[in-house]
mmCIF file of C-alpha atoms and ligand atoms in Angstrom:
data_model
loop_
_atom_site.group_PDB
_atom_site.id
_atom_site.type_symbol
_atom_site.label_atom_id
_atom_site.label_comp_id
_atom_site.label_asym_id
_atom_site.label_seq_id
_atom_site.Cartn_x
_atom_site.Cartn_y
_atom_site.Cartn_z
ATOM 1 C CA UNK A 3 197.729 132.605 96.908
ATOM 2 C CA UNK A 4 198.792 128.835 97.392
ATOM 3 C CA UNK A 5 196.510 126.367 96.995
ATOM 4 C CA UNK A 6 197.589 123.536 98.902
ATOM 5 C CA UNK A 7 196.984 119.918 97.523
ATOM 6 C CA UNK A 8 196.349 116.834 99.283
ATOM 7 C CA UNK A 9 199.529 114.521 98.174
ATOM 8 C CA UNK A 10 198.103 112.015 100.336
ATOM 9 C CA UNK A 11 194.980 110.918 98.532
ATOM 10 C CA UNK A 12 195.227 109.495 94.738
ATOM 11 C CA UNK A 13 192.202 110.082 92.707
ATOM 12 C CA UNK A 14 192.768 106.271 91.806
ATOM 13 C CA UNK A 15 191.811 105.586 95.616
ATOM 14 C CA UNK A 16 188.427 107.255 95.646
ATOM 15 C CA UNK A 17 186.944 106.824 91.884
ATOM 16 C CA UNK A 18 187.004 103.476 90.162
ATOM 17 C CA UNK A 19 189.259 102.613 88.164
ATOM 18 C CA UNK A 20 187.827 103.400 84.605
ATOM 19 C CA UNK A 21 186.150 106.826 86.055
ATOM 20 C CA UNK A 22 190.131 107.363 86.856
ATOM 21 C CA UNK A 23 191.678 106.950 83.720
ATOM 22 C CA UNK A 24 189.075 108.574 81.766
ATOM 23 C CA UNK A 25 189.223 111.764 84.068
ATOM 24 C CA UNK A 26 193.065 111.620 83.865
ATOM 25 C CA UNK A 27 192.902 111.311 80.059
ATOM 26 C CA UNK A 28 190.658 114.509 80.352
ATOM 27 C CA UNK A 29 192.912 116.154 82.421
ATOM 28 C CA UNK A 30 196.200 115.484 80.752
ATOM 29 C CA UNK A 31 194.160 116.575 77.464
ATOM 30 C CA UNK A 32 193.063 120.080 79.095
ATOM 31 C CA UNK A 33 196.685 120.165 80.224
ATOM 32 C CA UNK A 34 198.272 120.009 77.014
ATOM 33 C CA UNK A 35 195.934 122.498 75.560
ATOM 34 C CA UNK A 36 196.352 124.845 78.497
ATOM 35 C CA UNK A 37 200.211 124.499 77.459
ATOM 36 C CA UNK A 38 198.916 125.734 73.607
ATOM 37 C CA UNK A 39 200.201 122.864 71.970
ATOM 38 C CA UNK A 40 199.237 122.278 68.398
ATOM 39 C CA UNK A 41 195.377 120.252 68.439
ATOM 40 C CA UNK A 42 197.472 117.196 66.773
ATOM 41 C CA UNK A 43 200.253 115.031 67.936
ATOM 42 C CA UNK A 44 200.064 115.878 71.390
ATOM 43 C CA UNK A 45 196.560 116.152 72.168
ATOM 44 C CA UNK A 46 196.036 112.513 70.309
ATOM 45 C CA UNK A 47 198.971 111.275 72.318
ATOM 46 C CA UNK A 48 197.137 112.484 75.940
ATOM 47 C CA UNK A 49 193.676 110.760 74.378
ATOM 48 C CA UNK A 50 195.505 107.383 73.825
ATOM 49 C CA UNK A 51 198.492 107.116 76.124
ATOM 50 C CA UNK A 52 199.963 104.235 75.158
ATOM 51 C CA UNK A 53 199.904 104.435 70.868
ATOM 52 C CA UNK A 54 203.205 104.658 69.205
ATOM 53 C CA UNK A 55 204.059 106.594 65.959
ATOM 54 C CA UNK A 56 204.520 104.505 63.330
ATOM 55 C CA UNK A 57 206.841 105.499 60.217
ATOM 56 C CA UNK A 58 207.183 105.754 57.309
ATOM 57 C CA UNK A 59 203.736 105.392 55.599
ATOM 58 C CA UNK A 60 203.125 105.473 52.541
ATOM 59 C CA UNK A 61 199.923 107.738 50.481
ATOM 60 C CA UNK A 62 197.704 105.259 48.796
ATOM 61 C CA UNK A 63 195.703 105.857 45.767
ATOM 62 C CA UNK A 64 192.651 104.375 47.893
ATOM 63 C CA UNK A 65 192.451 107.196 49.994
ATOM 64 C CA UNK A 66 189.484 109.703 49.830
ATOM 65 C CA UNK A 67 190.163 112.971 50.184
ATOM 66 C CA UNK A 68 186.886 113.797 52.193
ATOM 67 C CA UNK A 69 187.570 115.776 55.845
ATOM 68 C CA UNK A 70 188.585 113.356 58.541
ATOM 69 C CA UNK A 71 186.136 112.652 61.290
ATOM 70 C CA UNK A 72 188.678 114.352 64.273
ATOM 71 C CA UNK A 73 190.391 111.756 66.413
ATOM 72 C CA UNK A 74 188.447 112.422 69.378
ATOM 73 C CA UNK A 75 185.634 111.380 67.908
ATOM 74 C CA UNK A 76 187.348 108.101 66.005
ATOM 75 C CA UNK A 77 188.540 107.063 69.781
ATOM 76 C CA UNK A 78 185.176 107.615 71.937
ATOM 77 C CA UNK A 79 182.626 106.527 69.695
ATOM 78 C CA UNK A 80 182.983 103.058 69.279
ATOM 79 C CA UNK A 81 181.351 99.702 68.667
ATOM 80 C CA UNK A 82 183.203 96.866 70.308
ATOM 81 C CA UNK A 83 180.791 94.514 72.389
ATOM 82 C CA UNK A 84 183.300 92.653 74.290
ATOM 83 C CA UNK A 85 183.535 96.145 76.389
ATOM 84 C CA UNK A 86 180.562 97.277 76.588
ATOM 85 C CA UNK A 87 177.062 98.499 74.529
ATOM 86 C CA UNK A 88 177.110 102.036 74.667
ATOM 87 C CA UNK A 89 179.156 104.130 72.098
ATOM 88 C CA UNK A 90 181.549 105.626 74.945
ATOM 89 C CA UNK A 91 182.260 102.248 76.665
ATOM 90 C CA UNK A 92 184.801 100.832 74.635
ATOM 91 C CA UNK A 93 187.115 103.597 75.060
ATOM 92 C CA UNK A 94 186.755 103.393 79.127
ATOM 93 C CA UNK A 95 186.758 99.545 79.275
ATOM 94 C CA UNK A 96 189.529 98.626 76.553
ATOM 95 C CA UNK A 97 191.910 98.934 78.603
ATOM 96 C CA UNK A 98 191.574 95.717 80.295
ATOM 97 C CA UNK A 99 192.914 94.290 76.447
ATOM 98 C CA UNK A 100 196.408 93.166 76.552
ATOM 99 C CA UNK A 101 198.018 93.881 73.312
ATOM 100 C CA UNK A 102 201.694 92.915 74.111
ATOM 101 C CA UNK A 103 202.710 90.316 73.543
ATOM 102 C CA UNK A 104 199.710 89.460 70.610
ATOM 103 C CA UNK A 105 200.342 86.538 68.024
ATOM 104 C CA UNK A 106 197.988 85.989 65.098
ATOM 105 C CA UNK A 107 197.372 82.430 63.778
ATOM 106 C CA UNK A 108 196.884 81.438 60.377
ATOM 107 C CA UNK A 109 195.327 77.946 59.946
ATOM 108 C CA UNK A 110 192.973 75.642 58.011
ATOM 109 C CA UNK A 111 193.355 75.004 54.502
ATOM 110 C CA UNK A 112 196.630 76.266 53.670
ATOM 111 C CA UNK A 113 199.829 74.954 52.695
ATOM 112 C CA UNK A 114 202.237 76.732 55.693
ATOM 113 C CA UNK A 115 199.750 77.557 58.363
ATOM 114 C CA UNK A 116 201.916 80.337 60.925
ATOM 115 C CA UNK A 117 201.551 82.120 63.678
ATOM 116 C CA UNK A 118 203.169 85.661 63.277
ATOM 117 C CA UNK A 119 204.074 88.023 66.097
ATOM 118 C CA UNK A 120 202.858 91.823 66.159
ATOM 119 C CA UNK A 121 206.382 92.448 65.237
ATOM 120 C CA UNK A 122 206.595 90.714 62.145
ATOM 121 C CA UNK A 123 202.984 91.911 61.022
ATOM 122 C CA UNK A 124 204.088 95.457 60.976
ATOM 123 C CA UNK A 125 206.984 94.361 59.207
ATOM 124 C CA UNK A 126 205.471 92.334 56.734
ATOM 125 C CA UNK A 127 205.219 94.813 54.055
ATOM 126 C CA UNK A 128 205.259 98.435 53.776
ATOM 127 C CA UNK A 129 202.916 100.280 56.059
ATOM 128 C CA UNK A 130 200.423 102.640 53.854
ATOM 129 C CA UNK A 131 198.335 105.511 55.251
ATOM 130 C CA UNK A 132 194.415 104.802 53.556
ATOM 131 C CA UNK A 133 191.523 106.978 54.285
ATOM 132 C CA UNK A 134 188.657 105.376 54.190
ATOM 133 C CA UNK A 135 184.888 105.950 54.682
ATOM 134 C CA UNK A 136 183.270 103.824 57.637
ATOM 135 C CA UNK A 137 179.782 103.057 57.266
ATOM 136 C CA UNK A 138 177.953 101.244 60.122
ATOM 137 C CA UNK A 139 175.115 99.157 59.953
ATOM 138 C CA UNK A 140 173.210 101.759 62.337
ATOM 139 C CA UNK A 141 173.375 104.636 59.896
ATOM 140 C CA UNK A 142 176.305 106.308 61.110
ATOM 141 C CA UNK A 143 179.739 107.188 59.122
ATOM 142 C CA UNK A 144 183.145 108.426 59.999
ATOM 143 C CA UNK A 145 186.067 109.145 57.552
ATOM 144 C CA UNK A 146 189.256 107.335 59.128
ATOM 145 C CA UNK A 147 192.904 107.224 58.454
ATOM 146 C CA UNK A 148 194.169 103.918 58.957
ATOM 147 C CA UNK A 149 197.578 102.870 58.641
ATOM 148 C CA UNK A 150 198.188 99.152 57.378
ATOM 149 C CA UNK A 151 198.376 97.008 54.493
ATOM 150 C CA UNK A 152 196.826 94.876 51.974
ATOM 151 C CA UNK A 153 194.754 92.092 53.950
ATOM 152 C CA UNK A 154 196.185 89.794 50.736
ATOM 153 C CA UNK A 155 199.673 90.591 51.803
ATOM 154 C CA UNK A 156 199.503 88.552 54.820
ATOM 155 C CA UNK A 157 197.033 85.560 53.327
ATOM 156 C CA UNK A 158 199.848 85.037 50.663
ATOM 157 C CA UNK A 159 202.298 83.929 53.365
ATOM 158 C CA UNK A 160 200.247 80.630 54.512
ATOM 159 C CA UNK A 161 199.625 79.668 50.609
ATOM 160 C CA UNK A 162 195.457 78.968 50.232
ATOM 161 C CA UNK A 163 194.437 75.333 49.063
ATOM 162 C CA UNK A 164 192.083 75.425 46.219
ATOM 163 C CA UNK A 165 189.789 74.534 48.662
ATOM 164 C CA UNK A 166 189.836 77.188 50.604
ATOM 165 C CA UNK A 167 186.928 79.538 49.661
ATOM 166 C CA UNK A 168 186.254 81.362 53.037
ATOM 167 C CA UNK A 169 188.277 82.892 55.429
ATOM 168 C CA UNK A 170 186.921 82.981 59.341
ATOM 169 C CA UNK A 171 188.296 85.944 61.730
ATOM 170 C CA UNK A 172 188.211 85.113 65.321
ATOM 171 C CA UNK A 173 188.619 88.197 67.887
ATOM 172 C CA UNK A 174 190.389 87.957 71.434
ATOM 173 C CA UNK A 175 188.163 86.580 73.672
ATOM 174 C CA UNK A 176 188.796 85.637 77.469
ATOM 175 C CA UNK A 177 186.594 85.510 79.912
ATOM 176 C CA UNK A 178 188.895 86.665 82.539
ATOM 177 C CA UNK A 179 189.362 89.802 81.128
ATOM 178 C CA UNK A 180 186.147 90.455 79.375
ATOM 179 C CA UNK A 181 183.408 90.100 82.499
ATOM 180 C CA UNK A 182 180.157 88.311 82.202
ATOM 181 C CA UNK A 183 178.489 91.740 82.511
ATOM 182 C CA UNK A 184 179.707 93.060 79.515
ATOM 183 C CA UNK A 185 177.772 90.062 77.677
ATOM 184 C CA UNK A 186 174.594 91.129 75.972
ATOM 185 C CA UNK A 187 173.291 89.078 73.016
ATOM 186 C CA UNK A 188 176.329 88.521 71.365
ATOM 187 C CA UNK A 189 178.215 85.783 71.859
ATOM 188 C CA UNK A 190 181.926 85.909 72.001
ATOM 189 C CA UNK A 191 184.299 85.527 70.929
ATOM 190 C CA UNK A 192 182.956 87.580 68.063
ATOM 191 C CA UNK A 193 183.917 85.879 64.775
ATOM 192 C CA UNK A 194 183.251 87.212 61.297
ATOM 193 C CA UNK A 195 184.142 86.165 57.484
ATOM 194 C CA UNK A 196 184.625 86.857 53.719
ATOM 195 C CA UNK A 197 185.095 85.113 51.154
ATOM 196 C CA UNK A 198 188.411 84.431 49.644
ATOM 197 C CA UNK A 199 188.361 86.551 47.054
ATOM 198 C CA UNK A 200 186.873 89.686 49.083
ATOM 199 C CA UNK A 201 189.688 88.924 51.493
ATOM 200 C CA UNK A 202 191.779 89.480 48.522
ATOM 201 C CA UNK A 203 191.088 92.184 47.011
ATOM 202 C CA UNK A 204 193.154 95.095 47.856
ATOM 203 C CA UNK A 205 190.990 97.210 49.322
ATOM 204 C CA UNK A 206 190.241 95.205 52.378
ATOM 205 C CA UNK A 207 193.177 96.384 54.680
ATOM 206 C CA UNK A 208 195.169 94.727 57.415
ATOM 207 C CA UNK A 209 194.455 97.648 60.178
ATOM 208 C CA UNK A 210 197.268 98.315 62.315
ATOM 209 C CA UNK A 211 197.119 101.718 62.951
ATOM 210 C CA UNK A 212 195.075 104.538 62.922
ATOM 211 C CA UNK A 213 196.110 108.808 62.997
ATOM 212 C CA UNK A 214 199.630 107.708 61.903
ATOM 213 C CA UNK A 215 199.921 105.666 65.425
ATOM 214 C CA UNK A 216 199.361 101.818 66.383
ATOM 215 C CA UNK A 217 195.936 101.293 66.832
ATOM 216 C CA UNK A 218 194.312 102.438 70.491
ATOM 217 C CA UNK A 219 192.415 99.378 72.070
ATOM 218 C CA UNK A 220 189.090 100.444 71.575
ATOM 219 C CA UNK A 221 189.679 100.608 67.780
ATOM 220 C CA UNK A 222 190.452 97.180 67.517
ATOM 221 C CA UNK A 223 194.336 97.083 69.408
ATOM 222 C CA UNK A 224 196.777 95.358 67.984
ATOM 223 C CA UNK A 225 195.377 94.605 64.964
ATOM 224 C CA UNK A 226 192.193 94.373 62.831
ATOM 225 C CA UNK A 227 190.507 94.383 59.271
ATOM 226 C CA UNK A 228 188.696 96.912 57.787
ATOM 227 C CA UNK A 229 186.637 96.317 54.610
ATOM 228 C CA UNK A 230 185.447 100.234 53.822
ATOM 229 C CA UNK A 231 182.896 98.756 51.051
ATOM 230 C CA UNK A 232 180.715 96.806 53.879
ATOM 231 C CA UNK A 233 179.209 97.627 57.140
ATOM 232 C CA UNK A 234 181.434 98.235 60.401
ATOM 233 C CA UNK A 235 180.789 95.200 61.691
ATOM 234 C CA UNK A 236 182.322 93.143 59.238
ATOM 235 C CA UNK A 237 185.489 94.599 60.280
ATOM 236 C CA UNK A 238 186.825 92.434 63.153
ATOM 237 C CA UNK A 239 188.798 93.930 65.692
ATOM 238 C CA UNK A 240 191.897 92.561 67.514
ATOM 239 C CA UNK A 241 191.923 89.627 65.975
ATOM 240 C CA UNK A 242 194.016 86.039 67.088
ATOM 241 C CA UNK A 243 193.223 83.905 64.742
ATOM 242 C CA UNK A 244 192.243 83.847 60.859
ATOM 243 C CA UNK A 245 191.338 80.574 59.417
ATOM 244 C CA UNK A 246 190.644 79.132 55.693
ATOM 245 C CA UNK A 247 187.382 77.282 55.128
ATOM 246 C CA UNK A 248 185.469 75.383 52.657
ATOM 247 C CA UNK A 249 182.262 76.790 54.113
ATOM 248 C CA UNK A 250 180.536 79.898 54.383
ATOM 249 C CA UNK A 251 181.091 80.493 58.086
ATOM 250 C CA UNK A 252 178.755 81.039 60.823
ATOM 251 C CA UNK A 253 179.126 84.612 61.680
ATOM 252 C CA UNK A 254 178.430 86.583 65.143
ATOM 253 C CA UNK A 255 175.598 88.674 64.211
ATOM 254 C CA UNK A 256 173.704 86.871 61.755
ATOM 255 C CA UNK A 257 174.151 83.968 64.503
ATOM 256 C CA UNK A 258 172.396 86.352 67.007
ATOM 257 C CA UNK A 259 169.990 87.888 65.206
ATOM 258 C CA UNK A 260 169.506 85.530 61.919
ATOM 259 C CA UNK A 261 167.105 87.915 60.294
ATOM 260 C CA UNK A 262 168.253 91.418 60.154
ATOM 261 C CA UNK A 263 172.268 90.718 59.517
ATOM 262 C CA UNK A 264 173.698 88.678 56.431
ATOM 263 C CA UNK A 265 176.810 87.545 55.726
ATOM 264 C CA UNK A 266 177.835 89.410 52.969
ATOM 265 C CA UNK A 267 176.846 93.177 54.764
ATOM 266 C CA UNK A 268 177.500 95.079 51.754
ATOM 267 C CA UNK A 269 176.647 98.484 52.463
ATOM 268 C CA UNK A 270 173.381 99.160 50.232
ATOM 269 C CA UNK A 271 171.183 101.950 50.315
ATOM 270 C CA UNK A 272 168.438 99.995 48.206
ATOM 271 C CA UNK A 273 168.101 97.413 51.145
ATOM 272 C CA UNK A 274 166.859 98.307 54.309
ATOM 273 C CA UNK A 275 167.568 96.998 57.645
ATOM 274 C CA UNK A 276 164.378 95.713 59.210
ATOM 275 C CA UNK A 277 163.907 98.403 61.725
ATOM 276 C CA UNK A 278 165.586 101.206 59.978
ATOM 277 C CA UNK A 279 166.567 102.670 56.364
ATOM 278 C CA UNK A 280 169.513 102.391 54.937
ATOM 279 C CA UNK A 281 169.112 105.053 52.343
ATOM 280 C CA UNK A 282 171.130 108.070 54.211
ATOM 281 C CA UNK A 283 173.834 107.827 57.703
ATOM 282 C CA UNK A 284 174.604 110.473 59.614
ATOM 283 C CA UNK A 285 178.105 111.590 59.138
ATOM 284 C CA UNK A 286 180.044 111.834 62.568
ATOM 285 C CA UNK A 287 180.067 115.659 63.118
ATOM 286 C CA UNK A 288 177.577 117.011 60.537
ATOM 287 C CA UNK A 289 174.521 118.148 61.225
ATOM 288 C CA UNK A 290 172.268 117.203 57.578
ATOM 289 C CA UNK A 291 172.352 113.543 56.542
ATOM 290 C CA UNK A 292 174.292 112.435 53.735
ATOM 291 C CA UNK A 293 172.853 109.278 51.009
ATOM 292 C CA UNK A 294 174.400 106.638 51.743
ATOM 293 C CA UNK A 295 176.298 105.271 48.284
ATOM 294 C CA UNK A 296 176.009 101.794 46.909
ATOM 295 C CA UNK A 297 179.014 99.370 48.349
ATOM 296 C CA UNK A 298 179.733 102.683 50.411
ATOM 297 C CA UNK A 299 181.121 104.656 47.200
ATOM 298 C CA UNK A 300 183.457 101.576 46.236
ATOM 299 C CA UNK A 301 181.702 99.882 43.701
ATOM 300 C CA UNK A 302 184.450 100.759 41.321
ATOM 301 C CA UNK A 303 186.815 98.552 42.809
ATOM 302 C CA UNK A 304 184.195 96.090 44.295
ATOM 303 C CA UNK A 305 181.317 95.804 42.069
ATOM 304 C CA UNK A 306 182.501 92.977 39.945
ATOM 305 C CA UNK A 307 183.265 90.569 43.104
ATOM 306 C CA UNK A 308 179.271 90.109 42.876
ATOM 307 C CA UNK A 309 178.361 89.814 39.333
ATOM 308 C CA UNK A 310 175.291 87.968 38.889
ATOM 309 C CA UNK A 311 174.355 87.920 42.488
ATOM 310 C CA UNK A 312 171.234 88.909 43.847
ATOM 311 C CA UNK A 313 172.006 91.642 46.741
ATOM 312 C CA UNK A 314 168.685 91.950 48.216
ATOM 313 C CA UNK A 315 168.848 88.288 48.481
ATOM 314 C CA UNK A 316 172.575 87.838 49.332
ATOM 315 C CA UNK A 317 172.224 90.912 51.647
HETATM 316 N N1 MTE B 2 185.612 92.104 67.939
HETATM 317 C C1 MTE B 2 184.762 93.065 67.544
HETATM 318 N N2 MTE B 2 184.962 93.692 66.365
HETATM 319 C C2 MTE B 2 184.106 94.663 65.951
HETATM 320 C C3 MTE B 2 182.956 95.002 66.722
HETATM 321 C C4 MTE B 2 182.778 94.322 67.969
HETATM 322 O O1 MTE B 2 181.819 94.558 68.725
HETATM 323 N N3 MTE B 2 183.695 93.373 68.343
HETATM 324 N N4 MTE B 2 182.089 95.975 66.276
HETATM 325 C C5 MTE B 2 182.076 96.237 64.825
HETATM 326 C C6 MTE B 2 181.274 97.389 64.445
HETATM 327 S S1 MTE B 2 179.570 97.215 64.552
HETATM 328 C C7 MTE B 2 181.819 98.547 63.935
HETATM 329 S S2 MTE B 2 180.858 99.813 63.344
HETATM 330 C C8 MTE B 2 183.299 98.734 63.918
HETATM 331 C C9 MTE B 2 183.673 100.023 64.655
HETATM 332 O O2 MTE B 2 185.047 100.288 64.584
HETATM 333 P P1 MTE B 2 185.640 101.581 65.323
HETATM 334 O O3 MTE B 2 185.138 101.569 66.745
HETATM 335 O O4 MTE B 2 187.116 101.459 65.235
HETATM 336 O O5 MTE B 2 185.111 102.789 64.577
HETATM 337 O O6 MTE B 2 183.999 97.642 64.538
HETATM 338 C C10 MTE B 2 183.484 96.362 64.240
HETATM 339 N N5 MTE B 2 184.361 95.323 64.777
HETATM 340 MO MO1 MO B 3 178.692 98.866 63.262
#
């Protein structure tokens, strides 16, 4: 029998615009299953239209070899504010971000302060696939394989004064693009920190992709840091601007809620947020809670950056 379609009405005319491309996404995903396609490439390329592979990455030592939390999962559960409060917002709102063209400025105290082009960041050094565990401040983990470098690779280029001791990341922020309603008790943009030396160390990656592919929007598009050893929210997403400071900077959530967020957000199971424990997470996809590890299984590597500091104090 033929079914006869209606090539006169667009779903775009009659459902909102984010109901649209979510349903299209859906549709172009059932599609290219229907068409038995492999669950990989293709299906991740339907889910985030407009990622591009990026080649050739390198293994890195870092990686874990736990299972990966699938990429349907890393794209639609997400925690990025400036679209939205609920898990599955980012990845219907995000795509009001523009990520091309997207420069990255590198000021303050520094000897050559720049401002590099998304080009030249994923040119800067070699790109390097690193699985890493992601442990949110709400008791939820994933296991993600980002693509991108050594955070230090890039903070080499400006040269640090001495008396730079901080580094400040500011995310993209514009009020055109991000409404008011999206604005809950946050306030934007959202800006986070290290210290120079945790900014240094090679663990904490320059994100730039994620599933062998530039990042998708609601991960953080075009580029972001990740610091595996501390909660989620310490790694800012699509970030504009990274400064170098003499002082411990004024962060977004300790700034919003002063008494249940520190600066330094090192994951620790021994240290309790005030409405919830931090002693187990719930791994994306499993069903029995896991214990959460000290620096989130990185002390290792990380310990030493906090010798003779007191981490229920300095939490
Ligand atoms: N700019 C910005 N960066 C952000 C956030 C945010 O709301 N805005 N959320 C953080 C939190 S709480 C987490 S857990 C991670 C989530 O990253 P993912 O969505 O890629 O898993 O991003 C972090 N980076
Ligand atoms: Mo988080």
């Amino acid at each position: 029998m033929l079914i006869r379609h209606r090539p006169d009405i667009l779903p775009s005319e009659i459902t909102p615009r984010a109901r649209f491309e979510s349903r299209r996404r859906f549709l172009a995903q059932g599609a290219t299953l229907a068409a038995g396609a492999s669950l990989g490439l293709r299906a991740r390329a339907a889910n985030a239209p407009d990622t591009t592979p990026l080649a050739p990455l390198e293994p890195s030592p870092w990686s874990t070899q736990e299972a990966l939390t699938p990429l349907s999962k890393v794209l639609s559960y997400n925690n990025f504010y400036e679209f939205g409060s609920s898990k599955g917002d980012p990845s219907l709102y995000a795509f009001r971000l523009p990520i091309r063209p997207w420069t990255i400025t590198l000021d303050g105290l520094v000897h050559k302060p720049k401002t590099l082009d998304i080009d030249q960041l994923l040119k800067l050094a070699p790109l390097e696939e690193r699985i890493y565990r992601l442990r949110c401040v709400e008791a939820w983990s994933m296991v993600v394989p980002w693509v991108g470098y050594s955070l230090s690779a890039l903070l080499k280029q400006v040269e640090p004064l001495g008396s730079a001791r901080y580094v400040r990341f500011e995310s993209y922020y514009d009020p055109e693009v991000i409404h008011p309603h999206f604005f809950g008790f946050l306030k934007f943009p959202y800006i986070e920190g290290l210290r120079l030396d945790e900014a240094m160390h090679p663990l904490a990656l320059l994100g730039l992709g994620l599933y062998g592919e530039t990042l998708p929007r609601q991960n953080g598009a075009p580029v972001r840091v990740v610091v595996p050893w501390k909660y989620g929210f310490k790694s800012a997403k699509s970030i504009v601007r990274i400064s170098f400071v003499e002082d411990q900077p004024l962060t977004s959530w300790p700034r919003a809620e002063h008494n249940d967020y520190g600066f330094y957000a090192n994951v620790n199971p021994h240290v309790d947020h005030p409405h919830w424990s931090q002693a187990k997470e719930r791994r994306i996809g499993e069903f029995f809670k896991r214990d959460t590890l000290m620096f989130n299984g990185y002390g290792d590597a990380v310990a030493s950056l906090y010798a003779g500091m007191d981490l229920r104090r300095a939490f």
